[in-house]
XYZ file of C-alpha atoms in Angstrom:
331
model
C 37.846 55.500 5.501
C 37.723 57.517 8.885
C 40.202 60.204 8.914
C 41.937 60.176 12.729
C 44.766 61.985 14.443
C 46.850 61.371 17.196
C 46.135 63.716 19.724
C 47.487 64.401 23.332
C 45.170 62.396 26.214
C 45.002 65.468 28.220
C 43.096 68.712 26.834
C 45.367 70.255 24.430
C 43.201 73.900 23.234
C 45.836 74.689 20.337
C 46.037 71.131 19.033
C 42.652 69.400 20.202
C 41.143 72.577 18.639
C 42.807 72.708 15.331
C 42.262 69.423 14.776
C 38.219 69.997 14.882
C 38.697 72.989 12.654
C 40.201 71.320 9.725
C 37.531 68.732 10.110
C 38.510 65.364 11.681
C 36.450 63.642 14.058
C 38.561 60.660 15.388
C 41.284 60.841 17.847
C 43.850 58.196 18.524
C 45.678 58.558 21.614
C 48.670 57.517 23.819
C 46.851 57.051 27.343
C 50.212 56.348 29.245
C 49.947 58.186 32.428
C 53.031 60.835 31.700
C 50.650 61.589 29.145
C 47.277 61.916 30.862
C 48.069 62.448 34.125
C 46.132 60.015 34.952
C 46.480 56.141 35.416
C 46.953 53.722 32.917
C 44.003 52.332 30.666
C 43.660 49.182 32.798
C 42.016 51.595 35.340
C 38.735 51.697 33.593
C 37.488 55.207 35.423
C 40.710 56.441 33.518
C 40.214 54.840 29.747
C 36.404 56.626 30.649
C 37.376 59.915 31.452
C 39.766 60.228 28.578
C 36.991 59.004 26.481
C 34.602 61.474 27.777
C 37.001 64.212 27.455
C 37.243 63.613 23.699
C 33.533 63.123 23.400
C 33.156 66.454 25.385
C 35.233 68.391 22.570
C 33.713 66.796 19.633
C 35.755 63.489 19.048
C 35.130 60.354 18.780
C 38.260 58.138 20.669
C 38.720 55.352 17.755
C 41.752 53.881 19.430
C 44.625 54.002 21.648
C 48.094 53.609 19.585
C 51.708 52.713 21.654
C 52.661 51.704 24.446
C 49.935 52.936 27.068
C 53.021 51.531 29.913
C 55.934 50.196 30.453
C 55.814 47.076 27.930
C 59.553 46.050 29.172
C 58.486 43.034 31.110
C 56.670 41.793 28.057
C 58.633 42.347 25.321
C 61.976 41.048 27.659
C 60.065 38.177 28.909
C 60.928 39.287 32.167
C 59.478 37.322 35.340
C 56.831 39.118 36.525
C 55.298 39.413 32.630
C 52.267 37.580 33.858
C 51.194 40.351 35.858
C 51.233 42.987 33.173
C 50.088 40.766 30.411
C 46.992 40.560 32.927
C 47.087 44.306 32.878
C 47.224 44.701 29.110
C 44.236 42.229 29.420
C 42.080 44.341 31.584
C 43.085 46.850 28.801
C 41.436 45.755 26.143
C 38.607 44.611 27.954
C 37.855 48.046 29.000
C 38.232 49.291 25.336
C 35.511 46.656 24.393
C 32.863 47.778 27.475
C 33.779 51.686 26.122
C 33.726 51.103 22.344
C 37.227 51.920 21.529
C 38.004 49.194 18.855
C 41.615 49.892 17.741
C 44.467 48.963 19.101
C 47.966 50.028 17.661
C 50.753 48.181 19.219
C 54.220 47.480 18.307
C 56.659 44.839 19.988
C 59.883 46.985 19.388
C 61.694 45.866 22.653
C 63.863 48.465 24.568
C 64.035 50.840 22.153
C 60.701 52.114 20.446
C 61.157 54.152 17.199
C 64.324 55.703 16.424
C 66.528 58.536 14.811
C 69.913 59.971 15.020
C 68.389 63.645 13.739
C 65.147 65.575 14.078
C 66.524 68.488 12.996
C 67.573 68.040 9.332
C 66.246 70.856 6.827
C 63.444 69.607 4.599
C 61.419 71.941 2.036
C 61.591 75.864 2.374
C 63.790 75.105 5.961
C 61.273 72.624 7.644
C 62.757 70.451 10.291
C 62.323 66.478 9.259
C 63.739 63.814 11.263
C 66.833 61.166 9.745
C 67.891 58.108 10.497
C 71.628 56.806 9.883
C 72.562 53.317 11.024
C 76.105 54.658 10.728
C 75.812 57.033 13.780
C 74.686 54.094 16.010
C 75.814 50.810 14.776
C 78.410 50.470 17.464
C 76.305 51.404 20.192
C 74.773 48.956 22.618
C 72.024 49.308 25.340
C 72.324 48.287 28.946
C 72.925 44.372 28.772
C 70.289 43.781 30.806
C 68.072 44.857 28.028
C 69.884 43.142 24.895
C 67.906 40.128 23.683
C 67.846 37.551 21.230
C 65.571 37.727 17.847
C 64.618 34.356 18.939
C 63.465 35.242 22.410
C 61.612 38.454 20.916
C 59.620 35.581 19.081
C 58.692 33.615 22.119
C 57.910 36.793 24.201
C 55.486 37.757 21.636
C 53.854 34.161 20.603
C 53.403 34.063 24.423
C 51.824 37.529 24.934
C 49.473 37.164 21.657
C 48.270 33.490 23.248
C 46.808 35.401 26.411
C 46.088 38.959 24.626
C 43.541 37.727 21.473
C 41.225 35.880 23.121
C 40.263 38.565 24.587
C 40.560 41.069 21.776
C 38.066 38.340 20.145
C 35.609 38.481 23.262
C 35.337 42.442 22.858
C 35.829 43.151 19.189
C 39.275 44.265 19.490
C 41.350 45.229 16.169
C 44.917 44.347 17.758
C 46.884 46.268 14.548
C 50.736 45.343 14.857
C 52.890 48.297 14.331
C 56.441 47.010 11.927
C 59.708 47.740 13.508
C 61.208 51.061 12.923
C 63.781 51.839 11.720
C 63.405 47.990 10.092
C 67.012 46.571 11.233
C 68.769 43.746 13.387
C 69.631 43.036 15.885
C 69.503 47.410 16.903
C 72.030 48.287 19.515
C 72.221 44.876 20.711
C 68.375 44.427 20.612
C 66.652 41.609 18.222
C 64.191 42.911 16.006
C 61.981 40.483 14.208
C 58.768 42.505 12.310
C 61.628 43.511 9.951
C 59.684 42.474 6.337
C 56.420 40.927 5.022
C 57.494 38.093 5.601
C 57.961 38.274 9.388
C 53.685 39.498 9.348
C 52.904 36.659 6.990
C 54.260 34.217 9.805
C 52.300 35.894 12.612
C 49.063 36.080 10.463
C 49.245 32.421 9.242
C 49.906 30.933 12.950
C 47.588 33.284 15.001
C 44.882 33.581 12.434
C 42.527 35.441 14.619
C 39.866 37.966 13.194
C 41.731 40.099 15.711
C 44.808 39.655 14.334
C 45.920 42.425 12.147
C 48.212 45.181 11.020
C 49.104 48.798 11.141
C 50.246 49.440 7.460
C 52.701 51.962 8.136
C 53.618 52.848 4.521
C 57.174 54.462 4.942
C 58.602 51.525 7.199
C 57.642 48.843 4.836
C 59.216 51.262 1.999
C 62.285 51.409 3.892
C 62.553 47.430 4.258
C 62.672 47.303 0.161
C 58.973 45.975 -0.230
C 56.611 46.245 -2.940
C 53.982 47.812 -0.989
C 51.485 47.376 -3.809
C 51.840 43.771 -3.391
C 51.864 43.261 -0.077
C 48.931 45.962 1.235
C 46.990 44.323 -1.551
C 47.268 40.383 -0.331
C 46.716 41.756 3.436
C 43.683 43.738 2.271
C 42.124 40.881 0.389
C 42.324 38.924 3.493
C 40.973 41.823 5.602
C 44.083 42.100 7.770
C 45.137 45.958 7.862
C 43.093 47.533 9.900
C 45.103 50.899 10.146
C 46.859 53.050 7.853
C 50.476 55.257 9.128
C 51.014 57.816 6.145
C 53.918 59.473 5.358
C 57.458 59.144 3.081
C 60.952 59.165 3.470
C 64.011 59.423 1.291
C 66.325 56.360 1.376
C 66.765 53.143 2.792
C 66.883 51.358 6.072
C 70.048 52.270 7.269
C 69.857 55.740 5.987
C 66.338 57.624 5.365
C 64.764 61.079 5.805
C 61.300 62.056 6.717
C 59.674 64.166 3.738
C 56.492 65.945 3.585
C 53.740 63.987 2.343
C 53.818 65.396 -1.136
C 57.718 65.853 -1.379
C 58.831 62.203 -1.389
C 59.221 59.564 -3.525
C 56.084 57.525 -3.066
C 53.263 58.219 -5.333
C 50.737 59.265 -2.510
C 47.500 59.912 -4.488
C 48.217 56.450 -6.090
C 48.833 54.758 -3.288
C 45.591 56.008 -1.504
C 43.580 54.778 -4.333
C 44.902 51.734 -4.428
C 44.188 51.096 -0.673
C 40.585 52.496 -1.278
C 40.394 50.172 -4.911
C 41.127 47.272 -2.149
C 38.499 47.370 -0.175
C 40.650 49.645 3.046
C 37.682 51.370 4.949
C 39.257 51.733 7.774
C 40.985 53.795 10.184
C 44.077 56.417 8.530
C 46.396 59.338 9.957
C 49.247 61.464 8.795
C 51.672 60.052 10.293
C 55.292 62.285 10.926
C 55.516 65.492 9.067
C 58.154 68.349 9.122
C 57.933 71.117 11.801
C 57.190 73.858 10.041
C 57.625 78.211 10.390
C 57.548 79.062 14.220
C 57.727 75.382 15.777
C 60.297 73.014 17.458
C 60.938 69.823 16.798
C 60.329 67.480 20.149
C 62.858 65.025 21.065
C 61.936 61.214 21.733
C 61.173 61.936 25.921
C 57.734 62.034 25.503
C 55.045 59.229 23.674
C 54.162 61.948 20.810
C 57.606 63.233 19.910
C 59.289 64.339 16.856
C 57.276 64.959 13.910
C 53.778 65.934 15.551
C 53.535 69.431 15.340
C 50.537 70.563 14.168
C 51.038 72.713 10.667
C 53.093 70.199 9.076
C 49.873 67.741 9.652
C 47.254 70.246 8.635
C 49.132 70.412 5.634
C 48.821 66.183 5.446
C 45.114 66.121 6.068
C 44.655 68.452 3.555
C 46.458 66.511 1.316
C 44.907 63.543 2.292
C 41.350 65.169 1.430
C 42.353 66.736 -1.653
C 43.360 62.947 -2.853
C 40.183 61.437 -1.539
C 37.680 64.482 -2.867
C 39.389 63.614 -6.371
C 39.094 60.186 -6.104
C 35.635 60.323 -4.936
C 37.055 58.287 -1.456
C 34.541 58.586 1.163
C 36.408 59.692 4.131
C 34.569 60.339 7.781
């Protein structure tokens, strides 16, 4: 397994720098351009320097994660989607020509990932982030941005037709991100990667090498799955090709973010069974508690609430503790 983080695009001393200290070697990045400061990774000269950047402070850039612009005009199907699908194209093409094989993507439209709270005490008076369905299930968004589950569908049949082909053509590991928190329709918005089944459908009728999945552990715990059973049919079929770790407390329509050893989930099991399945490939600590001395970010920015840095050197060491016993080989 190769042990990444998700790191700022620009130069970030405290965090680019502790993440080389406690050892990891892969970055995964959000290269939107209120990010970087830079333009968007369709401009190639951009998606280099980024890369070269990384390279330049010991990191290798293993993939780009989110949206890396606005996605509205693909996930709304709106009328000019033609000319950023073209975009998203260029893209991935330029990950291919810089060897940048993963792609984490999600096709949450309107509203990305969601809670009501990021500042709900966790263990010793750590700040986790909740989620309560109560809080918002009256609220709608702009009606120009409500859509239909069914349209979500034909956006995204449309935009995988034109985006793996090319994937294919440069090697590209397009890994789906599941909706989060896993309910609809969301404030008038349709959500459809909502359960296993929903992935099933998308990997039987685009059946592409490049067609694949970011296992994010805690959302497909919150839809009620047996993630046992489904990681382990997906693996046998090689189709997650990134693993999102962390737990939460709950269900779907209430939940709270834990540290990685303080939830229900049997962690160390659960990494062995991925590794006992043949998963070799790309893993992060995913949201973790801000910890003695930090704040909690809101959702304004692409890496918001629940990356600050102790409460994920405390993951990675947990992470390596589990794979050193297990004898996992993680880069």
């Amino acid at each position: 397994m190769k042990l990444t983080m998700l790191l700022p695009p620009k130069y970030d001393e405290r965090k680019w720098t502790l993440a080389r200290q406690i050892g990891v070697k892969y970055a995964i990045t959000k290269a939107m351009p209120s990010l970087s400061g830079k333009p968007a990774p369709y401009d190639f000269e951009a998606l280099k320097s980024i890369q070269e950047n990384f390279a330049e402070a010991g990191f290798q850039l293993y993939g780009l994660e989110g949206d890396q612009f606005d996605m509205s005009p693909i996930k709304l199907g709106l009328p000019n989607r033609d000319e950023w699908i073209a975009k998203y194209c260029q893209m991935v093409e330029n990950m291919g020509r810089l060897g940048i094989p993963l792609l984490c993507y999600n096709f949450m439209a309107s509203i990305g990932w969601f809670r009501t709270k990021i500042d709900v005490p966790e263990r010793g008076g750590a700040l986790t982030s909740e989620f309560d369905f109560e809080e918002v299930k009256d609220k709608l968004v702009p009606e120009s941005e409500q859509i239909s589950e069914e349209k979500v569908w034909d956006n995204l049949w449309y935009f995988l037709d034109a985006i793996l082909p090319v994937a294919e053509k440069y090697g590209i590991q397009m890994a789906l991100h599941p909706d989060d928190p896993p309910i609809s329709p969301f404030m008038g918005v349709g959500r459809i990667l909502t359960s296993a089944a929903a992935f099933d459908t998308i990997l039987k009728r685009k059946p592409s090498q490049s067609n694949g999945i970011t296992f994010c552990q805690a959302t497909f715990k919150t839809m009620g799955e047996d993630l046992k059973s489904i990681s382990s049919r997906w693996l046998k079929d090689n189709r997650i090709f990134f693993l999102h770790l962390r737990d939460v407390e709950g269900d779907k329509y209430k939940f709270r973010e834990t540290f990685h050893d303080n939830g229900p989930t049997p962690m160390a099991e659960m990494l062995k069974h991925y590794y006992d399945n043949g998963f070799d490939g790309a893993i992060r600590p995913d949201h973790a508690p801000a910890m003695f001395g930090e704040t909690q970010q809101d959702f304004s920015g692409g890496i918001s609430a629940g990356y600050e840095m102790t409460g994920k050197i405390f993951a990675i060491g947990c992470i390596k503790g589990v794979c050193e016993s297990y004898k996992i080989n993680l880069e």
